[in-house]
Short mmCIF file of N, CA, C and O and ligand atoms in Angstrom, two decimals:
data_model
loop_
_atom_site.label_atom_id
_atom_site.label_comp_id
_atom_site.label_asym_id
_atom_site.label_seq_id
_atom_site.Cartn_x
_atom_site.Cartn_y
_atom_site.Cartn_z
N UNK E 421 127.94 -6.98 -66.82
CA UNK E 421 126.90 -6.44 -66.21
C UNK E 421 127.24 -6.51 -64.81
O UNK E 421 127.25 -8.23 -64.55
N UNK E 422 126.95 -5.51 -64.30
CA UNK E 422 127.09 -5.41 -62.68
C UNK E 422 126.31 -5.61 -61.70
O UNK E 422 125.17 -4.98 -61.78
N UNK E 423 125.95 -7.31 -60.53
CA UNK E 423 125.01 -7.87 -60.44
C UNK E 423 124.85 -7.18 -58.95
O UNK E 423 126.10 -7.26 -58.09
N UNK E 424 123.70 -6.77 -58.06
CA UNK E 424 123.49 -6.43 -56.82
C UNK E 424 123.06 -7.08 -56.26
O UNK E 424 121.70 -7.57 -56.80
N UNK E 425 123.25 -7.50 -55.04
CA UNK E 425 121.78 -7.96 -54.32
C UNK E 425 121.88 -7.66 -52.75
O UNK E 425 122.69 -6.63 -52.21
N UNK E 426 120.67 -7.61 -52.31
CA UNK E 426 120.59 -7.00 -51.28
C UNK E 426 119.01 -7.73 -50.27
O UNK E 426 118.69 -8.41 -51.40
N UNK E 427 119.10 -7.71 -49.23
CA UNK E 427 117.69 -8.60 -48.50
C UNK E 427 116.80 -7.33 -47.49
O UNK E 427 117.59 -6.45 -47.40
N UNK E 428 115.63 -7.79 -47.55
CA UNK E 428 115.08 -7.17 -46.08
C UNK E 428 113.80 -8.19 -45.99
O UNK E 428 113.41 -9.00 -46.88
N UNK E 429 112.98 -7.81 -45.20
CA UNK E 429 111.70 -8.34 -44.61
C UNK E 429 110.81 -7.32 -45.66
O UNK E 429 109.80 -7.91 -45.96
N UNK E 430 111.28 -6.18 -46.01
CA UNK E 430 109.70 -5.10 -46.27
C UNK E 430 108.47 -5.25 -45.77
O UNK E 430 107.83 -5.63 -47.45
N UNK E 431 108.65 -5.31 -44.82
CA UNK E 431 106.88 -5.51 -44.33
C UNK E 431 106.25 -3.70 -44.38
O UNK E 431 107.31 -2.91 -43.69
N UNK E 432 105.15 -3.68 -44.42
CA UNK E 432 104.41 -1.88 -44.27
C UNK E 432 105.74 -1.39 -45.62
O UNK E 432 106.06 -0.39 -45.05
N UNK E 433 105.89 -1.55 -46.98
CA UNK E 433 106.27 -1.10 -47.56
C UNK E 433 106.82 0.61 -47.25
O UNK E 433 105.76 1.13 -47.22
N UNK E 434 107.92 1.06 -47.22
CA UNK E 434 107.38 2.44 -46.94
C UNK E 434 108.72 3.64 -47.94
O UNK E 434 109.77 2.62 -48.36
N UNK E 435 109.01 4.65 -47.95
CA UNK E 435 110.26 5.09 -48.34
C UNK E 435 111.51 4.71 -48.31
O UNK E 435 112.12 5.02 -48.99
N UNK E 436 111.69 4.24 -46.91
CA UNK E 436 112.75 4.28 -46.96
C UNK E 436 113.31 2.35 -47.45
O UNK E 436 114.24 2.56 -48.21
N UNK E 437 112.31 2.54 -47.94
CA UNK E 437 112.63 0.71 -48.26
C UNK E 437 113.09 1.20 -49.88
O UNK E 437 113.43 0.46 -50.69
N UNK E 438 111.75 2.06 -50.48
CA UNK E 438 112.11 1.81 -51.79
C UNK E 438 113.10 2.76 -52.36
O UNK E 438 113.91 2.47 -52.80
N UNK E 439 113.70 3.80 -51.15
CA UNK E 439 114.60 4.90 -51.68
C UNK E 439 116.28 3.50 -51.37
O UNK E 439 117.07 3.95 -52.02
N UNK E 440 116.14 3.04 -50.90
CA UNK E 440 117.57 2.07 -50.60
C UNK E 440 117.27 0.67 -51.87
O UNK E 440 118.35 0.69 -52.41
N UNK E 441 116.41 0.25 -52.33
CA UNK E 441 116.20 -0.49 -53.73
C UNK E 441 116.92 0.56 -54.55
O UNK E 441 117.92 0.32 -55.16
N UNK E 442 116.36 1.65 -54.85
CA UNK E 442 116.23 2.60 -55.95
C UNK E 442 118.18 2.63 -55.99
O UNK E 442 118.77 2.65 -56.99
N UNK E 443 118.85 3.07 -54.73
CA UNK E 443 120.28 3.54 -54.77
C UNK E 443 121.02 2.48 -54.44
O UNK E 443 121.97 2.36 -55.01
N UNK E 444 120.35 1.05 -54.37
CA UNK E 444 121.19 0.20 -54.70
C UNK E 444 120.98 -0.76 -55.90
O UNK E 444 122.26 -0.25 -56.43
N UNK E 445 120.21 -0.34 -56.76
CA UNK E 445 120.34 -0.51 -58.20
C UNK E 445 120.98 0.40 -58.79
O UNK E 445 121.45 -0.12 -60.25
N UNK E 446 121.16 1.60 -58.28
CA UNK E 446 121.86 2.74 -59.03
C UNK E 446 123.53 2.34 -59.21
O UNK E 446 124.42 2.91 -59.53
N UNK E 447 124.01 1.52 -58.50
CA UNK E 447 125.85 0.92 -58.12
C UNK E 447 125.41 -0.08 -58.76
O UNK E 447 126.65 -0.32 -59.53
N UNK E 448 124.84 -0.73 -59.50
CA UNK E 448 125.32 -1.50 -60.76
C UNK E 448 123.91 -2.08 -61.71
O UNK E 448 123.11 -0.26 -62.07
N UNK E 449 124.06 -2.83 -63.05
CA UNK E 449 122.97 -2.90 -64.14
C UNK E 449 121.52 -3.95 -63.26
O UNK E 449 120.71 -3.64 -64.08
N UNK E 450 121.93 -4.92 -62.63
CA UNK E 450 120.71 -5.86 -62.28
C UNK E 450 121.26 -6.00 -60.53
O UNK E 450 121.55 -6.08 -60.11
N UNK E 451 119.40 -6.03 -60.19
CA UNK E 451 119.27 -6.01 -58.84
C UNK E 451 118.54 -7.20 -58.42
O UNK E 451 116.93 -7.64 -58.89
N UNK E 452 118.62 -8.22 -57.92
CA UNK E 452 118.07 -9.41 -56.95
C UNK E 452 118.12 -8.81 -55.34
O UNK E 452 119.29 -8.22 -54.61
N UNK E 453 116.85 -9.35 -55.45
CA UNK E 453 116.41 -9.04 -53.87
C UNK E 453 115.98 -10.04 -53.27
O UNK E 453 115.12 -10.80 -53.45
N UNK E 454 116.55 -10.63 -51.97
CA UNK E 454 115.87 -11.36 -51.21
C UNK E 454 115.06 -11.22 -50.00
O UNK E 454 115.13 -10.31 -49.20
N UNK E 455 114.17 -11.66 -50.27
CA UNK E 455 113.18 -11.46 -49.24
C UNK E 455 113.06 -11.97 -47.93
O UNK E 455 112.64 -13.16 -48.54
N UNK E 456 112.93 -11.76 -46.88
CA UNK E 456 112.71 -12.64 -45.65
C UNK E 456 111.82 -13.46 -45.34
O UNK E 456 110.58 -12.19 -45.75
N UNK E 457 111.74 -14.92 -45.30
CA UNK E 457 110.42 -15.55 -45.17
C UNK E 457 109.56 -15.22 -43.95
O UNK E 457 110.72 -14.40 -43.09
N UNK E 458 108.44 -15.50 -43.43
CA UNK E 458 107.68 -15.10 -42.26
C UNK E 458 108.55 -16.00 -41.50
O UNK E 458 108.89 -15.12 -40.12
N UNK E 459 109.07 -16.59 -41.26
CA UNK E 459 110.10 -17.95 -40.09
C UNK E 459 111.19 -17.02 -39.81
O UNK E 459 111.71 -16.87 -38.78
N UNK E 460 112.06 -16.68 -41.18
CA UNK E 460 113.02 -16.30 -40.67
C UNK E 460 112.45 -14.42 -40.17
O UNK E 460 113.60 -14.86 -38.76
N UNK E 461 111.86 -14.07 -40.17
CA UNK E 461 111.42 -12.57 -39.47
C UNK E 461 111.46 -13.19 -38.40
O UNK E 461 111.56 -11.93 -37.56
N UNK E 462 110.42 -13.69 -38.10
CA UNK E 462 109.90 -14.26 -36.68
C UNK E 462 111.38 -14.51 -35.85
O UNK E 462 111.67 -14.01 -34.70
N UNK E 463 112.32 -15.14 -36.40
CA UNK E 463 113.56 -15.52 -35.92
C UNK E 463 114.54 -14.36 -35.29
O UNK E 463 115.27 -14.91 -34.54
N UNK E 464 114.58 -13.52 -36.31
CA UNK E 464 114.87 -12.11 -36.14
C UNK E 464 114.25 -11.20 -35.09
O UNK E 464 115.06 -10.34 -34.38
N UNK E 465 113.19 -11.30 -34.96
CA UNK E 465 112.26 -9.86 -34.26
C UNK E 465 111.40 -10.69 -33.79
O UNK E 465 110.73 -9.56 -33.09
N UNK E 466 111.33 -11.62 -33.25
CA UNK E 466 110.19 -12.51 -32.47
C UNK E 466 109.10 -11.71 -32.66
O UNK E 466 108.13 -11.28 -31.69
N UNK E 467 108.56 -11.05 -34.01
CA UNK E 467 107.33 -11.08 -34.24
C UNK E 467 106.99 -11.34 -35.52
O UNK E 467 107.74 -11.50 -36.47
N UNK E 468 104.82 -11.23 -35.48
CA UNK E 468 105.06 -11.79 -37.24
C UNK E 468 105.03 -10.45 -38.46
O UNK E 468 104.54 -9.09 -37.12
N UNK E 469 105.38 -10.33 -39.10
CA UNK E 469 105.40 -9.44 -40.29
C UNK E 469 103.49 -9.06 -40.25
O UNK E 469 101.94 -10.14 -39.94
N UNK E 470 103.12 -7.81 -41.17
CA UNK E 470 101.23 -7.45 -41.49
C UNK E 470 101.58 -8.48 -42.25
O UNK E 470 100.20 -9.23 -42.50
N UNK E 471 102.31 -8.43 -43.26
CA UNK E 471 102.39 -9.07 -44.73
C UNK E 471 103.06 -10.09 -44.85
O UNK E 471 103.50 -10.50 -44.42
N UNK E 472 101.90 -11.28 -44.98
CA UNK E 472 102.59 -12.85 -45.62
C UNK E 472 103.83 -12.48 -46.32
O UNK E 472 103.62 -11.77 -47.39
N UNK E 473 104.89 -13.60 -46.40
CA UNK E 473 106.02 -13.60 -47.44
C UNK E 473 105.36 -13.79 -49.18
O UNK E 473 106.55 -12.99 -49.80
N UNK E 474 104.38 -14.50 -48.99
CA UNK E 474 104.18 -15.06 -50.59
C UNK E 474 103.88 -13.19 -50.99
O UNK E 474 104.16 -12.52 -52.73
N UNK E 475 103.16 -12.27 -50.18
CA UNK E 475 102.62 -10.85 -50.56
C UNK E 475 103.55 -9.85 -51.06
O UNK E 475 103.71 -8.65 -51.75
N UNK E 476 104.57 -9.91 -49.99
CA UNK E 476 105.75 -9.43 -49.68
C UNK E 476 106.71 -9.35 -51.30
O UNK E 476 107.04 -8.76 -51.57
N UNK E 477 106.76 -10.62 -51.24
CA UNK E 477 107.64 -10.94 -52.59
C UNK E 477 106.94 -9.80 -53.67
O UNK E 477 107.95 -9.63 -54.59
N UNK E 478 105.88 -10.33 -54.25
CA UNK E 478 105.01 -10.01 -54.71
C UNK E 478 105.00 -8.56 -55.43
O UNK E 478 105.48 -7.87 -55.89
N UNK E 479 105.33 -7.69 -53.63
CA UNK E 479 105.30 -6.25 -53.65
C UNK E 479 106.72 -6.04 -54.58
O UNK E 479 106.39 -4.91 -55.19
N UNK E 480 107.72 -6.56 -54.02
CA UNK E 480 108.40 -6.16 -54.30
C UNK E 480 109.21 -6.39 -55.53
O UNK E 480 109.77 -5.82 -56.38
N UNK E 481 108.75 -7.93 -56.23
CA UNK E 481 108.81 -8.05 -57.36
C UNK E 481 108.78 -6.51 -58.72
O UNK E 481 108.85 -6.35 -60.05
N UNK E 482 107.42 -5.86 -58.19
CA UNK E 482 106.64 -5.09 -59.17
C UNK E 482 107.52 -3.96 -59.03
O UNK E 482 106.98 -3.07 -59.60
N UNK E 483 108.34 -3.39 -58.12
CA UNK E 483 108.98 -2.26 -58.34
C UNK E 483 110.21 -2.28 -59.40
O UNK E 483 111.10 -2.99 -59.68
N UNK E 484 110.32 -0.80 -59.96
CA UNK E 484 110.68 -1.01 -61.44
C UNK E 484 112.29 -1.01 -61.05
O UNK E 484 112.94 -1.47 -61.86
N UNK E 485 113.04 -0.90 -60.41
CA UNK E 485 114.09 -0.90 -59.65
C UNK E 485 114.91 -2.68 -59.79
O UNK E 485 116.27 -2.74 -59.70
N UNK E 486 113.52 -3.49 -59.44
CA UNK E 486 113.95 -5.15 -59.01
C UNK E 486 113.57 -5.48 -59.94
O UNK E 486 113.10 -5.86 -60.73
N UNK E 487 114.96 -6.53 -60.27
CA UNK E 487 115.17 -7.46 -61.48
C UNK E 487 114.81 -8.83 -61.49
O UNK E 487 114.67 -9.52 -61.92
N UNK E 488 115.24 -9.17 -59.86
CA UNK E 488 114.88 -10.50 -60.08
C UNK E 488 114.36 -10.86 -58.11
O UNK E 488 114.95 -9.54 -57.38
N UNK E 489 113.79 -12.12 -57.84
CA UNK E 489 113.06 -12.22 -56.31
C UNK E 489 113.48 -13.18 -55.55
O UNK E 489 113.17 -14.04 -56.03
N UNK E 490 113.71 -13.23 -54.47
CA UNK E 490 113.62 -14.83 -54.01
C UNK E 490 113.85 -14.70 -52.39
O UNK E 490 113.58 -13.79 -51.72
N UNK E 491 112.95 -15.34 -51.98
CA UNK E 491 112.71 -15.85 -50.61
C UNK E 491 114.24 -16.16 -49.72
O UNK E 491 114.46 -17.58 -50.21
N UNK E 492 114.31 -15.37 -48.74
CA UNK E 492 115.51 -15.89 -48.15
C UNK E 492 115.12 -16.35 -46.57
O UNK E 492 114.01 -16.25 -46.03
N UNK E 493 115.64 -17.52 -47.27
CA UNK E 493 115.06 -18.54 -45.50
C UNK E 493 115.94 -18.66 -44.25
O UNK E 493 115.49 -18.80 -43.14
N UNK E 494 117.64 -18.08 -44.59
CA UNK E 494 118.67 -18.21 -43.33
C UNK E 494 119.48 -16.73 -43.36
O UNK E 494 120.16 -16.94 -44.45
N UNK E 495 119.59 -16.34 -42.46
CA UNK E 495 120.89 -15.71 -42.39
C UNK E 495 122.11 -16.86 -42.67
O UNK E 495 123.53 -15.62 -43.82
N UNK E 496 122.34 -17.47 -42.69
CA UNK E 496 123.41 -18.30 -42.29
C UNK E 496 123.89 -18.72 -44.30
O UNK E 496 124.67 -18.94 -44.31
N UNK E 497 122.55 -18.78 -44.86
CA UNK E 497 123.23 -18.77 -46.00
C UNK E 497 123.38 -17.90 -47.15
O UNK E 497 123.60 -18.00 -48.28
N UNK E 498 123.86 -16.45 -46.40
CA UNK E 498 123.77 -15.21 -47.11
C UNK E 498 125.36 -15.58 -48.79
O UNK E 498 124.79 -15.46 -49.45
N UNK E 499 126.13 -16.06 -47.85
CA UNK E 499 127.28 -16.57 -48.24
C UNK E 499 126.55 -17.24 -50.07
O UNK E 499 127.27 -17.37 -51.09
N UNK E 500 126.09 -18.38 -49.74
CA UNK E 500 124.89 -18.70 -50.52
C UNK E 500 124.09 -18.34 -51.99
O UNK E 500 124.51 -18.84 -52.95
N UNK E 501 123.78 -17.49 -51.07
CA UNK E 501 122.89 -16.55 -52.27
C UNK E 501 123.98 -15.52 -52.99
O UNK E 501 123.62 -15.47 -54.36
N UNK E 502 125.56 -14.76 -52.40
CA UNK E 502 125.51 -14.67 -52.98
C UNK E 502 126.46 -15.30 -54.56
O UNK E 502 126.13 -14.24 -55.33
N UNK E 503 126.80 -16.35 -54.17
CA UNK E 503 127.48 -17.05 -55.12
C UNK E 503 126.11 -18.00 -56.10
O UNK E 503 126.17 -17.18 -57.34
N UNK E 504 124.97 -18.01 -55.67
CA UNK E 504 124.26 -18.66 -56.33
C UNK E 504 123.85 -17.17 -57.72
O UNK E 504 122.63 -17.92 -58.64
N UNK E 505 123.08 -15.78 -56.88
CA UNK E 505 122.83 -15.01 -57.86
C UNK E 505 124.31 -14.19 -58.72
O UNK E 505 124.06 -13.41 -59.17
N UNK E 506 125.32 -14.87 -58.07
CA UNK E 506 126.17 -13.78 -58.93
C UNK E 506 126.87 -13.08 -58.76
O UNK E 506 127.12 -11.99 -59.44
N UNK E 507 126.22 -12.16 -57.02
CA UNK E 507 126.92 -10.92 -57.06
C UNK E 507 128.12 -10.35 -56.89
O UNK E 507 128.61 -11.10 -56.59
N UNK E 508 127.86 -8.99 -57.26
CA UNK E 508 129.49 -8.52 -57.78
C UNK E 508 129.37 -7.43 -56.26
O UNK E 508 129.90 -7.00 -55.86
N UNK E 509 127.98 -6.94 -55.77
CA UNK E 509 128.13 -5.83 -54.97
C UNK E 509 126.81 -7.01 -53.51
O UNK E 509 125.84 -6.97 -54.47
N UNK E 510 126.68 -6.71 -52.32
CA UNK E 510 126.01 -6.65 -51.66
C UNK E 510 125.93 -5.60 -50.85
O UNK E 510 126.68 -4.73 -50.65
N UNK E 511 124.58 -5.23 -50.67
CA UNK E 511 124.28 -3.88 -50.41
C UNK E 511 122.89 -4.04 -49.28
O UNK E 511 122.07 -4.76 -49.43
N UNK E 512 123.82 -3.33 -47.84
CA UNK E 512 122.39 -3.40 -47.13
C UNK E 512 122.90 -2.54 -46.98
O UNK E 512 123.12 -1.04 -46.54
N UNK E 513 121.48 -1.76 -45.32
CA UNK E 513 121.24 0.18 -44.47
C UNK E 513 122.51 -0.69 -43.63
O UNK E 513 122.86 -1.45 -43.05
N UNK E 514 122.66 0.82 -43.21
CA UNK E 514 123.77 0.98 -42.13
C UNK E 514 123.32 0.63 -40.95
O UNK E 514 124.35 0.76 -39.59
N UNK E 515 121.92 0.25 -40.45
CA UNK E 515 121.88 -0.55 -39.45
C UNK E 515 122.46 -2.01 -39.46
O UNK E 515 122.66 -2.60 -38.29
N UNK E 516 122.94 -2.23 -40.54
CA UNK E 516 123.33 -3.62 -40.28
C UNK E 516 125.58 -3.51 -40.50
O UNK E 516 125.67 -4.44 -40.77
N UNK E 517 125.42 -2.41 -40.79
CA UNK E 517 127.07 -2.23 -40.67
C UNK E 517 128.07 -3.44 -40.18
O UNK E 517 127.75 -3.04 -39.12
N UNK E 518 128.90 -3.40 -40.86
CA UNK E 518 130.16 -4.55 -40.29
C UNK E 518 129.78 -6.07 -40.28
O UNK E 518 130.33 -6.82 -40.44
N UNK E 519 127.77 -6.03 -39.81
CA UNK E 519 127.38 -7.31 -39.71
C UNK E 519 127.81 -8.61 -41.29
O UNK E 519 127.86 -10.19 -40.72
N UNK E 520 128.37 -7.95 -42.40
CA UNK E 520 128.24 -8.63 -43.71
C UNK E 520 129.74 -8.89 -44.36
O UNK E 520 129.64 -9.30 -45.28
N UNK E 521 130.89 -8.54 -43.30
CA UNK E 521 131.93 -7.69 -43.56
C UNK E 521 132.56 -9.05 -44.26
O UNK E 521 133.62 -8.91 -44.92
N UNK E 522 132.75 -10.63 -43.27
CA UNK E 522 132.86 -11.71 -44.36
C UNK E 522 132.60 -11.52 -45.11
O UNK E 522 133.36 -12.78 -46.15
N UNK E 523 131.45 -11.14 -46.05
CA UNK E 523 131.73 -11.90 -47.38
C UNK E 523 131.97 -10.93 -48.19
O UNK E 523 132.06 -11.09 -49.47
N UNK E 524 133.30 -10.51 -48.10
CA UNK E 524 133.26 -8.90 -49.00
C UNK E 524 134.65 -9.75 -49.56
O UNK E 524 135.55 -9.43 -50.75
N UNK E 525 135.08 -11.21 -49.46
CA UNK E 525 135.78 -12.02 -49.84
C UNK E 525 135.19 -12.71 -51.03
O UNK E 525 135.81 -13.46 -52.37
N UNK E 526 133.75 -12.63 -51.07
CA UNK E 526 132.84 -13.07 -52.21
C UNK E 526 132.70 -11.30 -53.25
O UNK E 526 132.66 -11.95 -54.02
N UNK E 527 132.28 -10.31 -52.39
CA UNK E 527 131.80 -9.28 -53.44
C UNK E 527 131.68 -8.22 -52.63
O UNK E 527 132.89 -8.43 -51.17
N UNK E 528 131.86 -7.34 -53.36
CA UNK E 528 131.86 -5.91 -52.55
C UNK E 528 131.20 -5.86 -51.46
O UNK E 528 130.02 -6.39 -51.80
N UNK E 529 130.97 -5.06 -50.57
CA UNK E 529 129.80 -5.22 -49.52
C UNK E 529 129.34 -3.38 -49.45
O UNK E 529 130.69 -3.18 -48.98
N UNK E 530 128.20 -2.96 -49.15
CA UNK E 530 128.48 -1.60 -49.61
C UNK E 530 126.87 -1.68 -48.28
O UNK E 530 125.76 -2.22 -48.46
N UNK E 531 127.29 -0.82 -47.31
CA UNK E 531 126.05 -0.42 -46.15
C UNK E 531 125.49 1.29 -46.34
O UNK E 531 126.28 2.23 -46.59
N UNK E 532 124.19 1.66 -47.19
CA UNK E 532 123.73 2.78 -47.15
C UNK E 532 123.45 3.06 -46.29
O UNK E 532 122.50 2.63 -45.81
N UNK E 533 123.63 5.03 -45.84
CA UNK E 533 122.95 5.87 -44.64
C UNK E 533 121.12 4.97 -45.23
O UNK E 533 120.04 5.09 -46.33
N UNK E 534 120.96 4.44 -43.72
CA UNK E 534 119.14 4.45 -43.97
C UNK E 534 118.77 5.85 -44.02
O UNK E 534 119.13 6.95 -43.42
N UNK E 535 116.80 6.06 -44.29
CA UNK E 535 116.30 7.10 -44.76
C UNK E 535 116.07 7.56 -43.19
O UNK E 535 115.20 6.57 -42.38
N UNK E 536 116.26 8.66 -42.93
CA UNK E 536 115.95 8.93 -41.47
C UNK E 536 114.37 9.58 -41.33
O UNK E 536 113.76 9.70 -42.05
N UNK E 537 114.09 8.98 -40.01
CA UNK E 537 112.77 9.41 -39.55
C UNK E 537 111.77 8.51 -40.02
O UNK E 537 110.25 8.30 -39.87
N UNK E 538 112.27 7.37 -40.34
CA UNK E 538 110.73 6.66 -41.29
C UNK E 538 111.09 5.14 -40.40
O UNK E 538 112.38 4.17 -41.15
N UNK E 539 110.38 3.76 -40.61
CA UNK E 539 110.48 2.83 -40.33
C UNK E 539 109.08 1.75 -40.10
O UNK E 539 108.04 3.26 -39.91
N UNK E 540 108.98 0.55 -40.40
CA UNK E 540 107.37 0.52 -40.33
C UNK E 540 107.14 0.33 -38.75
O UNK E 540 106.25 0.06 -38.44
N UNK E 541 107.95 0.05 -37.81
CA UNK E 541 107.76 -0.08 -37.11
C UNK E 541 106.80 1.46 -35.82
O UNK E 541 106.00 1.52 -35.42
N UNK E 542 107.65 2.31 -36.82
CA UNK E 542 106.72 3.33 -36.52
C UNK E 542 105.85 3.96 -37.31
O UNK E 542 104.64 4.23 -36.46
N UNK E 543 105.54 3.37 -38.04
CA UNK E 543 104.56 3.43 -39.23
C UNK E 543 103.16 2.52 -38.45
O UNK E 543 102.34 3.42 -38.47
N UNK E 544 103.42 1.69 -37.80
CA UNK E 544 102.68 0.71 -37.11
C UNK E 544 102.15 1.48 -36.11
O UNK E 544 100.91 1.48 -35.65
N UNK E 545 103.04 1.90 -35.05
CA UNK E 545 102.71 2.80 -33.88
C UNK E 545 101.48 3.78 -34.14
O UNK E 545 100.53 3.99 -33.55
N UNK E 546 101.90 4.70 -35.71
CA UNK E 546 101.21 6.05 -36.00
C UNK E 546 99.15 4.97 -36.18
O UNK E 546 98.57 6.09 -35.97
N UNK E 547 99.26 4.18 -36.49
CA UNK E 547 98.18 3.73 -36.81
C UNK E 547 97.78 3.61 -35.75
O UNK E 547 96.44 3.53 -35.63
N UNK E 548 98.36 2.47 -34.72
CA UNK E 548 97.44 2.53 -33.62
C UNK E 548 97.00 3.53 -32.63
O UNK E 548 95.87 3.49 -32.31
N UNK E 549 97.83 4.72 -32.77
CA UNK E 549 97.53 5.86 -32.59
C UNK E 549 96.40 6.30 -33.08
O UNK E 549 96.07 7.48 -32.24
N UNK E 550 95.95 5.97 -33.84
CA UNK E 550 95.26 7.32 -34.80
C UNK E 550 93.68 6.48 -34.53
O UNK E 550 93.11 5.73 -33.81
N1 C2G U 626 116.02 0.77 -44.82
C1 C2G U 626 116.35 2.10 -44.59
N2 C2G U 626 115.50 3.21 -44.47
C2 C2G U 626 114.97 3.07 -43.58
C3 C2G U 626 114.38 1.48 -43.04
C4 C2G U 626 114.78 0.41 -43.69
O1 C2G U 626 117.21 2.32 -45.69
N3 C2G U 626 113.91 3.71 -43.07
C5 C2G U 626 116.50 -0.51 -44.94
C6 C2G U 626 117.33 -1.39 -44.30
O2 C2G U 626 118.50 -0.90 -43.93
C7 C2G U 626 117.56 -2.63 -44.82
C8 C2G U 626 115.88 -2.87 -46.10
O3 C2G U 626 115.78 -0.67 -45.46
O4 C2G U 626 118.37 -2.48 -45.52
C9 C2G U 626 114.88 -3.19 -45.74
O5 C2G U 626 114.94 -2.89 -44.63
P1 C2G U 626 113.71 -4.21 -43.20
O6 C2G U 626 112.75 -4.96 -44.29
O7 C2G U 626 113.75 -3.75 -42.08
O8 C2G U 626 114.95 -5.41 -43.38
P2 C2G U 626 115.53 -6.08 -42.17
O9 C2G U 626 114.42 -7.31 -41.24
O10 C2G U 626 116.48 -5.49 -41.84
O11 C2G U 626 116.14 -7.65 -43.18
O12 C2G U 626 119.83 -10.36 -44.42
C10 C2G U 626 118.64 -8.98 -43.77
C11 C2G U 626 117.79 -8.98 -43.11
O13 C2G U 626 117.21 -10.05 -43.92
C12 C2G U 626 117.26 -7.51 -43.55
#
């Protein structure tokens, strides 16, 4: 069985998130998703998410392509998570290209193209302006 792992905040879920999860699952048989904790997100982006981590986890768990979820507490633990979940492939969007190449000693690392024209930031801006 080929096991895939991917990571993200997945706040204000949109089709870009859905598509990367679908494409990640298509690369193997089992998909594990690490969902950033509120604290990790704040450390990355210096702002709060709209939805708290327990709700983002519940939303991602309910997606048909997702087999397992957990909370990602730190970017520095990525290698540990890859080992813990026995991942054969790490998948990330290409906004992260090159950033996780160090894990090529543990598993394949694949960067998939992001879906153009949509992001959580853009969606929140459109809501603010409406
Ligand atoms: N994504 C995408 N297309 C978009 C927006 C996002 O393919 N239009 C992908 C991103 O490339 C990422 C995943 O969806 O692989 C989750 O995106 P975010 O929620 O923005 O995740 P991020 O905050 O980048 O967290 O350990 C890594 C981090 O936890 C990733």
